[in-house]
Structures are given as C-alpha cells and as structure tokens.
PDB file of C-alpha atoms in Angstrom:
ATOM      1  CA  UNK Z   8      95.987 104.888  91.540  1.00  0.00           C
ATOM      2  CA  UNK Z   9      95.797 106.339  95.039  1.00  0.00           C
ATOM      3  CA  UNK Z  10      96.165 104.496  98.327  1.00  0.00           C
ATOM      4  CA  UNK Z  11      92.440 104.936  98.859  1.00  0.00           C
ATOM      5  CA  UNK Z  12      91.783 103.337  95.469  1.00  0.00           C
ATOM      6  CA  UNK Z  13      93.977 100.407  96.440  1.00  0.00           C
ATOM      7  CA  UNK Z  14      92.035  99.940  99.633  1.00  0.00           C
ATOM      8  CA  UNK Z  15      88.755 100.015  97.739  1.00  0.00           C
ATOM      9  CA  UNK Z  16      90.102  97.578  95.175  1.00  0.00           C
ATOM     10  CA  UNK Z  17      90.704  95.140  97.997  1.00  0.00           C
ATOM     11  CA  UNK Z  18      87.274  95.961  99.425  1.00  0.00           C
ATOM     12  CA  UNK Z  19      88.661  98.419 101.861  1.00  0.00           C
ATOM     13  CA  UNK Z  20      91.439  95.924 102.418  1.00  0.00           C
ATOM     14  CA  UNK Z  21      97.724  94.705 100.309  1.00  0.00           C
ATOM     15  CA  UNK Z  22      99.158  92.574 104.119  1.00  0.00           C
ATOM     16  CA  UNK Z  23     101.433  91.731 104.219  1.00  0.00           C
ATOM     17  CA  UNK Z  24     101.072  88.153 104.987  1.00  0.00           C
ATOM     18  CA  UNK Z  25     103.343  86.078 107.161  1.00  0.00           C
ATOM     19  CA  UNK Z  26     102.138  87.123 110.606  1.00  0.00           C
ATOM     20  CA  UNK Z  27      99.767  85.474 113.056  1.00  0.00           C
ATOM     21  CA  UNK Z  28      96.334  87.061 113.296  1.00  0.00           C
ATOM     22  CA  UNK Z  29      94.710  85.403 116.306  1.00  0.00           C
ATOM     23  CA  UNK Z  30      96.858  86.985 118.998  1.00  0.00           C
ATOM     24  CA  UNK Z  31      95.761  87.627 122.558  1.00  0.00           C
ATOM     25  CA  UNK Z  32      97.487  90.556 124.273  1.00  0.00           C
ATOM     26  CA  UNK Z  33      97.105  92.084 127.728  1.00  0.00           C
ATOM     27  CA  UNK Z  34      95.802  95.601 128.085  1.00  0.00           C
ATOM     28  CA  UNK Z  35      96.442  98.385 130.542  1.00  0.00           C
ATOM     29  CA  UNK Z  36      93.587 100.319 132.166  1.00  0.00           C
ATOM     30  CA  UNK Z  37      91.846 102.277 129.442  1.00  0.00           C
ATOM     31  CA  UNK Z  38      92.370  99.557 126.851  1.00  0.00           C
ATOM     32  CA  UNK Z  39      95.951 100.450 125.887  1.00  0.00           C
ATOM     33  CA  UNK Z  40      97.648  97.314 124.486  1.00  0.00           C
ATOM     34  CA  UNK Z  41     100.650  95.931 126.321  1.00  0.00           C
ATOM     35  CA  UNK Z  42     102.750  93.354 124.524  1.00  0.00           C
ATOM     36  CA  UNK Z  43     105.635  92.732 122.200  1.00  0.00           C
ATOM     37  CA  UNK Z  44     106.013  94.651 118.965  1.00  0.00           C
ATOM     38  CA  UNK Z  45     105.131  91.516 117.019  1.00  0.00           C
ATOM     39  CA  UNK Z  46     101.929  91.053 118.993  1.00  0.00           C
ATOM     40  CA  UNK Z  47     101.005  94.692 118.531  1.00  0.00           C
ATOM     41  CA  UNK Z  48     101.555  94.474 114.783  1.00  0.00           C
ATOM     42  CA  UNK Z  49      99.488  91.308 114.466  1.00  0.00           C
ATOM     43  CA  UNK Z  50      96.668  92.744 116.543  1.00  0.00           C
ATOM     44  CA  UNK Z  51      96.740  96.029 114.636  1.00  0.00           C
ATOM     45  CA  UNK Z  52      96.375  94.137 111.361  1.00  0.00           C
ATOM     46  CA  UNK Z  53      93.620  91.918 112.744  1.00  0.00           C
ATOM     47  CA  UNK Z  54      91.591  94.821 114.103  1.00  0.00           C
ATOM     48  CA  UNK Z  55      92.404  97.277 111.325  1.00  0.00           C
ATOM     49  CA  UNK Z  56      93.698  99.694 113.978  1.00  0.00           C
ATOM     50  CA  UNK Z  57      96.096 102.455 112.932  1.00  0.00           C
ATOM     51  CA  UNK Z  58      96.626 103.330 116.613  1.00  0.00           C
ATOM     52  CA  UNK Z  59      97.954  99.881 117.495  1.00  0.00           C
ATOM     53  CA  UNK Z  60      99.995  99.697 114.286  1.00  0.00           C
ATOM     54  CA  UNK Z  61     101.684 102.981 115.191  1.00  0.00           C
ATOM     55  CA  UNK Z  62     102.588 101.609 118.618  1.00  0.00           C
ATOM     56  CA  UNK Z  63     104.225  98.651 116.863  1.00  0.00           C
ATOM     57  CA  UNK Z  64     105.988 101.075 114.490  1.00  0.00           C
ATOM     58  CA  UNK Z  65     107.470 103.005 117.414  1.00  0.00           C
ATOM     59  CA  UNK Z  66     108.728  99.787 119.021  1.00  0.00           C
ATOM     60  CA  UNK Z  67     110.436  98.532 115.854  1.00  0.00           C
ATOM     61  CA  UNK Z  68     111.830 101.972 115.044  1.00  0.00           C
ATOM     62  CA  UNK Z  69     113.496 102.073 118.461  1.00  0.00           C
ATOM     63  CA  UNK Z  70     114.785  98.521 117.958  1.00  0.00           C
ATOM     64  CA  UNK Z  71     116.578  99.279 114.677  1.00  0.00           C
ATOM     65  CA  UNK Z  72     117.942 102.522 116.122  1.00  0.00           C
ATOM     66  CA  UNK Z  73     119.505 100.540 118.969  1.00  0.00           C
ATOM     67  CA  UNK Z  74     120.684  97.749 116.665  1.00  0.00           C
ATOM     68  CA  UNK Z  75     121.066  98.768 112.996  1.00  0.00           C
ATOM     69  CA  UNK Z  76     121.815  95.123 112.121  1.00  0.00           C
ATOM     70  CA  UNK Z  77     118.368  93.977 113.273  1.00  0.00           C
ATOM     71  CA  UNK Z  78     117.183  93.162 109.744  1.00  0.00           C
ATOM     72  CA  UNK Z  79     113.829  91.717 110.816  1.00  0.00           C
ATOM     73  CA  UNK Z  80     112.979  95.120 112.254  1.00  0.00           C
ATOM     74  CA  UNK Z  81     113.291  96.757 108.830  1.00  0.00           C
ATOM     75  CA  UNK Z  82     111.001  94.124 107.328  1.00  0.00           C
ATOM     76  CA  UNK Z  83     108.359  94.653 109.982  1.00  0.00           C
ATOM     77  CA  UNK Z  84     108.471  98.437 109.594  1.00  0.00           C
ATOM     78  CA  UNK Z  85     107.765  98.034 105.886  1.00  0.00           C
ATOM     79  CA  UNK Z  86     104.843  95.728 106.601  1.00  0.00           C
ATOM     80  CA  UNK Z  87     103.408  98.153 109.126  1.00  0.00           C
ATOM     81  CA  UNK Z  88     103.662 101.013 106.629  1.00  0.00           C
ATOM     82  CA  UNK Z  89     101.861  98.906 104.057  1.00  0.00           C
ATOM     83  CA  UNK Z  90      98.956  98.197 106.380  1.00  0.00           C
ATOM     84  CA  UNK Z  91      98.780 101.827 107.470  1.00  0.00           C
ATOM     85  CA  UNK Z  92      98.457 102.739 103.798  1.00  0.00           C
ATOM     86  CA  UNK Z  93      95.633 100.230 103.334  1.00  0.00           C
ATOM     87  CA  UNK Z  94      93.766 101.847 106.190  1.00  0.00           C
ATOM     88  CA  UNK Z  95      94.317 105.321 104.753  1.00  0.00           C
ATOM     89  CA  UNK Z  96      96.437 106.234 107.771  1.00  0.00           C
ATOM     90  CA  UNK Z  97      99.885 106.581 106.175  1.00  0.00           C
ATOM     91  CA  UNK Z  98     101.485 109.984 105.663  1.00  0.00           C
ATOM     92  CA  UNK Z  99     104.187 111.200 103.292  1.00  0.00           C
ATOM     93  CA  UNK Z 100     106.568 111.190 106.255  1.00  0.00           C
ATOM     94  CA  UNK Z 101     105.681 107.552 106.931  1.00  0.00           C
ATOM     95  CA  UNK Z 102     106.540 106.723 103.322  1.00  0.00           C
ATOM     96  CA  UNK Z 103     109.827 108.603 103.548  1.00  0.00           C
ATOM     97  CA  UNK Z 104     110.808 106.616 106.627  1.00  0.00           C
ATOM     98  CA  UNK Z 105     109.597 103.281 105.232  1.00  0.00           C
ATOM     99  CA  UNK Z 106     111.478 103.838 101.969  1.00  0.00           C
ATOM    100  CA  UNK Z 107     114.585 104.759 103.959  1.00  0.00           C
ATOM    101  CA  UNK Z 108     114.363 101.532 105.968  1.00  0.00           C
ATOM    102  CA  UNK Z 109     113.805  99.484 102.799  1.00  0.00           C
ATOM    103  CA  UNK Z 110     116.772 101.186 101.155  1.00  0.00           C
ATOM    104  CA  UNK Z 111     118.955 100.405 104.172  1.00  0.00           C
ATOM    105  CA  UNK Z 112     118.003  96.742 103.987  1.00  0.00           C
ATOM    106  CA  UNK Z 113     118.788  96.691 100.259  1.00  0.00           C
ATOM    107  CA  UNK Z 114     122.259  98.047 101.046  1.00  0.00           C
ATOM    108  CA  UNK Z 115     122.828  95.467 103.778  1.00  0.00           C
ATOM    109  CA  UNK Z 116     121.405  92.461 101.911  1.00  0.00           C
ATOM    110  CA  UNK Z 117     121.130  93.185  98.162  1.00  0.00           C
ATOM    111  CA  UNK Z 118     120.975  89.504  97.221  1.00  0.00           C
ATOM    112  CA  UNK Z 119     118.344  88.546  99.781  1.00  0.00           C
ATOM    113  CA  UNK Z 120     114.835  88.093  98.408  1.00  0.00           C
ATOM    114  CA  UNK Z 121     113.187  89.667 101.457  1.00  0.00           C
ATOM    115  CA  UNK Z 122     115.037  92.940 100.833  1.00  0.00           C
ATOM    116  CA  UNK Z 123     113.491  93.274  97.372  1.00  0.00           C
ATOM    117  CA  UNK Z 124     110.143  92.129  98.705  1.00  0.00           C
ATOM    118  CA  UNK Z 125     110.243  94.847 101.348  1.00  0.00           C
ATOM    119  CA  UNK Z 126     110.987  97.518  98.749  1.00  0.00           C
ATOM    120  CA  UNK Z 127     108.135  96.174  96.628  1.00  0.00           C
ATOM    121  CA  UNK Z 128     105.740  96.303  99.560  1.00  0.00           C
ATOM    122  CA  UNK Z 129     106.704  99.889 100.415  1.00  0.00           C
ATOM    123  CA  UNK Z 130     106.376 101.034  96.797  1.00  0.00           C
ATOM    124  CA  UNK Z 131     102.998  99.339  96.450  1.00  0.00           C
ATOM    125  CA  UNK Z 132     101.824 101.049  99.622  1.00  0.00           C
ATOM    126  CA  UNK Z 133     102.655 104.363  97.943  1.00  0.00           C
ATOM    127  CA  UNK Z 134     100.817 103.339  94.772  1.00  0.00           C
ATOM    128  CA  UNK Z 135     103.939 102.885  92.598  1.00  0.00           C
ATOM    129  CA  UNK Z 136     102.708  99.516  91.364  1.00  0.00           C
ATOM    130  CA  UNK Z 137     104.908  99.004  88.301  1.00  0.00           C
ATOM    131  CA  UNK Z 138     108.081  99.745  90.267  1.00  0.00           C
ATOM    132  CA  UNK Z 139     106.792  97.491  93.037  1.00  0.00           C
ATOM    133  CA  UNK Z 140     106.228  94.633  90.597  1.00  0.00           C
ATOM    134  CA  UNK Z 141     109.809  94.944  89.347  1.00  0.00           C
ATOM    135  CA  UNK Z 142     111.149  94.578  92.882  1.00  0.00           C
ATOM    136  CA  UNK Z 143     108.861  91.641  93.597  1.00  0.00           C
ATOM    137  CA  UNK Z 144     109.925  89.913  90.384  1.00  0.00           C
ATOM    138  CA  UNK Z 145     113.540  90.242  91.547  1.00  0.00           C
ATOM    139  CA  UNK Z 146     112.539  88.758  94.899  1.00  0.00           C
ATOM    140  CA  UNK Z 147     110.830  85.855  93.145  1.00  0.00           C
ATOM    141  CA  UNK Z 148     113.930  85.286  91.008  1.00  0.00           C
ATOM    142  CA  UNK Z 149     116.015  85.026  94.179  1.00  0.00           C
ATOM    143  CA  UNK Z 150     113.478  82.794  95.923  1.00  0.00           C
ATOM    144  CA  UNK Z 151     111.347  81.017  93.298  1.00  0.00           C
ATOM    145  CA  UNK Z 152     107.936  79.901  94.447  1.00  0.00           C
ATOM    146  CA  UNK Z 153     107.823  82.069  97.579  1.00  0.00           C
ATOM    147  CA  UNK Z 154     104.107  82.221  98.386  1.00  0.00           C
ATOM    148  CA  UNK Z 155     104.288  85.605 100.097  1.00  0.00           C
ATOM    149  CA  UNK Z 156     105.980  87.246  97.112  1.00  0.00           C
ATOM    150  CA  UNK Z 157     103.474  85.669  94.731  1.00  0.00           C
ATOM    151  CA  UNK Z 158     100.657  86.938  96.921  1.00  0.00           C
ATOM    152  CA  UNK Z 159     102.090  90.462  96.982  1.00  0.00           C
ATOM    153  CA  UNK Z 160     102.265  90.422  93.181  1.00  0.00           C
ATOM    154  CA  UNK Z 161      98.745  89.017  92.970  1.00  0.00           C
ATOM    155  CA  UNK Z 162      97.443  91.771  95.245  1.00  0.00           C
ATOM    156  CA  UNK Z 163      98.950  94.464  93.024  1.00  0.00           C
ATOM    157  CA  UNK Z 164      97.200  92.989  89.983  1.00  0.00           C
ATOM    158  CA  UNK Z 165      94.009  92.987  92.035  1.00  0.00           C
ATOM    159  CA  UNK Z 166      94.476  96.683  92.829  1.00  0.00           C
ATOM    160  CA  UNK Z 167      95.012  97.327  89.116  1.00  0.00           C
ATOM    161  CA  UNK Z 168      91.700  95.565  88.378  1.00  0.00           C
ATOM    162  CA  UNK Z 169      93.497  92.649  86.698  1.00  0.00           C
ATOM    163  CA  UNK Z 170      91.860  89.682  88.474  1.00  0.00           C
ATOM    164  CA  UNK Z 171      92.839  87.198  85.759  1.00  0.00           C
ATOM    165  CA  UNK Z 172      96.522  87.778  86.552  1.00  0.00           C
ATOM    166  CA  UNK Z 173      95.796  87.420  90.263  1.00  0.00           C
ATOM    167  CA  UNK Z 174      94.021  84.110  89.706  1.00  0.00           C
ATOM    168  CA  UNK Z 175      96.798  82.802  87.442  1.00  0.00           C
ATOM    169  CA  UNK Z 176      99.384  83.494  90.154  1.00  0.00           C
ATOM    170  CA  UNK Z 177      97.520  81.792  93.015  1.00  0.00           C
ATOM    171  CA  UNK Z 178      94.859  79.384  91.745  1.00  0.00           C
ATOM    172  CA  UNK Z 179      95.812  75.703  91.879  1.00  0.00           C
ATOM    173  CA  UNK Z 180      98.712  76.211  94.270  1.00  0.00           C
ATOM    174  CA  UNK Z 181      98.991  74.559  97.657  1.00  0.00           C
ATOM    175  CA  UNK Z 182      98.638  77.791  99.609  1.00  0.00           C
ATOM    176  CA  UNK Z 183      99.512  77.848 103.296  1.00  0.00           C
ATOM    177  CA  UNK Z 184      98.743  81.422 104.318  1.00  0.00           C
ATOM    178  CA  UNK Z 185      95.221  82.707 104.883  1.00  0.00           C
ATOM    179  CA  UNK Z 186      96.000  86.096 103.324  1.00  0.00           C
ATOM    180  CA  UNK Z 187      96.749  84.337 100.027  1.00  0.00           C
ATOM    181  CA  UNK Z 188      93.302  82.736 100.009  1.00  0.00           C
ATOM    182  CA  UNK Z 189      91.783  86.102 100.889  1.00  0.00           C
ATOM    183  CA  UNK Z 190      93.473  87.809  97.924  1.00  0.00           C
ATOM    184  CA  UNK Z 191      92.379  84.965  95.648  1.00  0.00           C
ATOM    185  CA  UNK Z 192      88.828  85.282  96.948  1.00  0.00           C
ATOM    186  CA  UNK Z 193      88.868  89.013  96.205  1.00  0.00           C
ATOM    187  CA  UNK Z 194      89.993  88.276  92.643  1.00  0.00           C
ATOM    188  CA  UNK Z 195      87.042  85.932  92.133  1.00  0.00           C
ATOM    189  CA  UNK Z 196      84.810  88.693  93.533  1.00  0.00           C
ATOM    190  CA  UNK Z 197      86.144  91.082  90.893  1.00  0.00           C
ATOM    191  CA  UNK Z 198      85.373  88.476  88.252  1.00  0.00           C
ATOM    192  CA  UNK Z 199      81.819  88.101  89.561  1.00  0.00           C
ATOM    193  CA  UNK Z 200      82.404  84.504  90.698  1.00  0.00           C
ATOM    194  CA  UNK Z 201      80.810  84.825  94.143  1.00  0.00           C
ATOM    195  CA  UNK Z 202      80.741  81.086  94.838  1.00  0.00           C
ATOM    196  CA  UNK Z 203      84.472  80.732  94.250  1.00  0.00           C
ATOM    197  CA  UNK Z 204      85.069  83.862  96.291  1.00  0.00           C
ATOM    198  CA  UNK Z 205      83.176  82.358  99.233  1.00  0.00           C
ATOM    199  CA  UNK Z 206      85.136  79.104  99.008  1.00  0.00           C
ATOM    200  CA  UNK Z 207      88.431  80.984  99.243  1.00  0.00           C
ATOM    201  CA  UNK Z 208      87.272  83.279 102.046  1.00  0.00           C
ATOM    202  CA  UNK Z 209      86.351  80.191 104.045  1.00  0.00           C
ATOM    203  CA  UNK Z 210      89.741  78.664 103.265  1.00  0.00           C
ATOM    204  CA  UNK Z 211      91.340  81.889 104.505  1.00  0.00           C
ATOM    205  CA  UNK Z 212      89.411  81.608 107.758  1.00  0.00           C
ATOM    206  CA  UNK Z 213      90.338  77.933 108.136  1.00  0.00           C
ATOM    207  CA  UNK Z 214      94.005  78.888 107.664  1.00  0.00           C
ATOM    208  CA  UNK Z 215      93.788  81.285 110.615  1.00  0.00           C
ATOM    209  CA  UNK Z 216      93.170  84.581 108.835  1.00  0.00           C
ATOM    210  CA  UNK Z 217      90.526  86.585 110.667  1.00  0.00           C
ATOM    211  CA  UNK Z 218      89.499  90.082 111.605  1.00  0.00           C
ATOM    212  CA  UNK Z 219      88.769  93.378 109.922  1.00  0.00           C
ATOM    213  CA  UNK Z 220      89.448  92.613 106.249  1.00  0.00           C
ATOM    214  CA  UNK Z 221      87.809  89.189 106.169  1.00  0.00           C
ATOM    215  CA  UNK Z 222      84.791  90.507 108.079  1.00  0.00           C
ATOM    216  CA  UNK Z 223      84.367  93.209 105.424  1.00  0.00           C
ATOM    217  CA  UNK Z 224      84.653  90.633 102.653  1.00  0.00           C
ATOM    218  CA  UNK Z 225      82.003  88.391 104.226  1.00  0.00           C
ATOM    219  CA  UNK Z 226      79.779  91.422 104.807  1.00  0.00           C
ATOM    220  CA  UNK Z 227      79.963  92.547 101.191  1.00  0.00           C
ATOM    221  CA  UNK Z 228      79.501  89.033  99.835  1.00  0.00           C
ATOM    222  CA  UNK Z 229      76.601  88.423 102.212  1.00  0.00           C
ATOM    223  CA  UNK Z 230      74.902  91.598 100.995  1.00  0.00           C
ATOM    224  CA  UNK Z 231      75.318  90.486  97.382  1.00  0.00           C
ATOM    225  CA  UNK Z 232      73.984  86.990  98.093  1.00  0.00           C
ATOM    226  CA  UNK Z 233      71.422  88.208 100.651  1.00  0.00           C
ATOM    227  CA  UNK Z 234      72.786  85.694 103.159  1.00  0.00           C
ATOM    228  CA  UNK Z 235      74.288  86.124 106.648  1.00  0.00           C
ATOM    229  CA  UNK Z 236      77.928  85.125 106.178  1.00  0.00           C
ATOM    230  CA  UNK Z 237      80.761  84.917 108.684  1.00  0.00           C
TER     231      UNK Z 237
END
C-alpha cells in the first residue's frame, strides 16, 4: 500500500502522537513561523503544513549534527518524516535520512522501547507495514501498555483496512492522548459505526487534539450525517 493509500485510509490523515497541538507561535513579516523546533513540529502537525514541518526537520537535523547524543532529536525527526508521509510530502531522500536516524538510535539504545517505536514509525511511513508492526511489537514488549505504541499499531491496522484489530487494541482503555481517540474514531468509521466515531472524535477534541486531521474527520462525518459538525 502506498503512502497516499495510507493517508486515504486515515481519511487523508499515522502521528505520531505525544506532542501538543494547540501551540501559539510568533511569526515574522510574511507569516514565516519563528519558534522552537518543538513548536514548529506541533504547529506543522496541527495545520497539516509540510512547509512548517520541514523547518522543524532542519532545526532537529542541525541539533543532532551538533550533538550526536541528542536522542530526542532522532525521535522527533522520525515523527516529522511520518507526518510528511501522511501529507504526501515525503521523498525517497527523506526516507533514507529518517531510516538512517532511526538506525543510529537503534545502535545507541537497542533495549529502549522508543528506539524500536521510531523504527516502526519510519517503516510505516514508507508503507512497510509488516516490518513496522514487528518493530512496534518489540517496543511494546520492552514497555508493555505504552499507549503511543498501541496507537501506532492500531493505526497500521487501520491503514490495512483491519478496523476490528484497531478497535481491539484501543477500545475500553483509559486513553490519555487525543490522537488515540482519533484513530479509534476512524476505525469505527471504517466499520460504519458513525455514532461511535463521533463520540471518539469529540473525545479527541476534549483531550486537546485539534487541527487539520480532526477537521477533515468532522467534515466527512458531517457530510455522511448531513449535519454541521465541528
């Protein structure tokens, strides 16, 4: 399945979760964002902006070049690549770099769950879903019950049109991240359960998840139900 197919499977939306979405950043004349790399990444995800995400990429790439032991930088680069792929804005060169960064983190921290999660995220962004699931299962073994890993796995099943597996991974859990509720809502959409989808989209919004992807979900659901939803 292609990156474009993945995006369509998520209703033109896999996030990596774990970042704040309601971020206010200053802008220079002409609307160019000015802020930390973390703010840029969060705002790029919220707005669905490849331009802002690439600015965040450049900042983190410089950071790990200056300090190769800055492990968080590798994680963020993988997340940025993933969101670029969702938006159809990732290139083969982006994948090569993202895989390289994930591989470096695996070498530095082979027994850390986040290292395997990062590799899983990068592979899923490329469309290598089975390999991605293997890495995410290793991450879950190292950190059982990690919501973000479960959500990443659930999103892959969603992309593979396996909503039952997505629901089984997330339904009934005490979820804390809005992206998790969003993915669960998308699974109920695939199953044709629009009421349950709406409940989870609203939970996602209440948990602080907002912006491009949730707006698209409400738009599509509103068209199906013939109701104005936000």
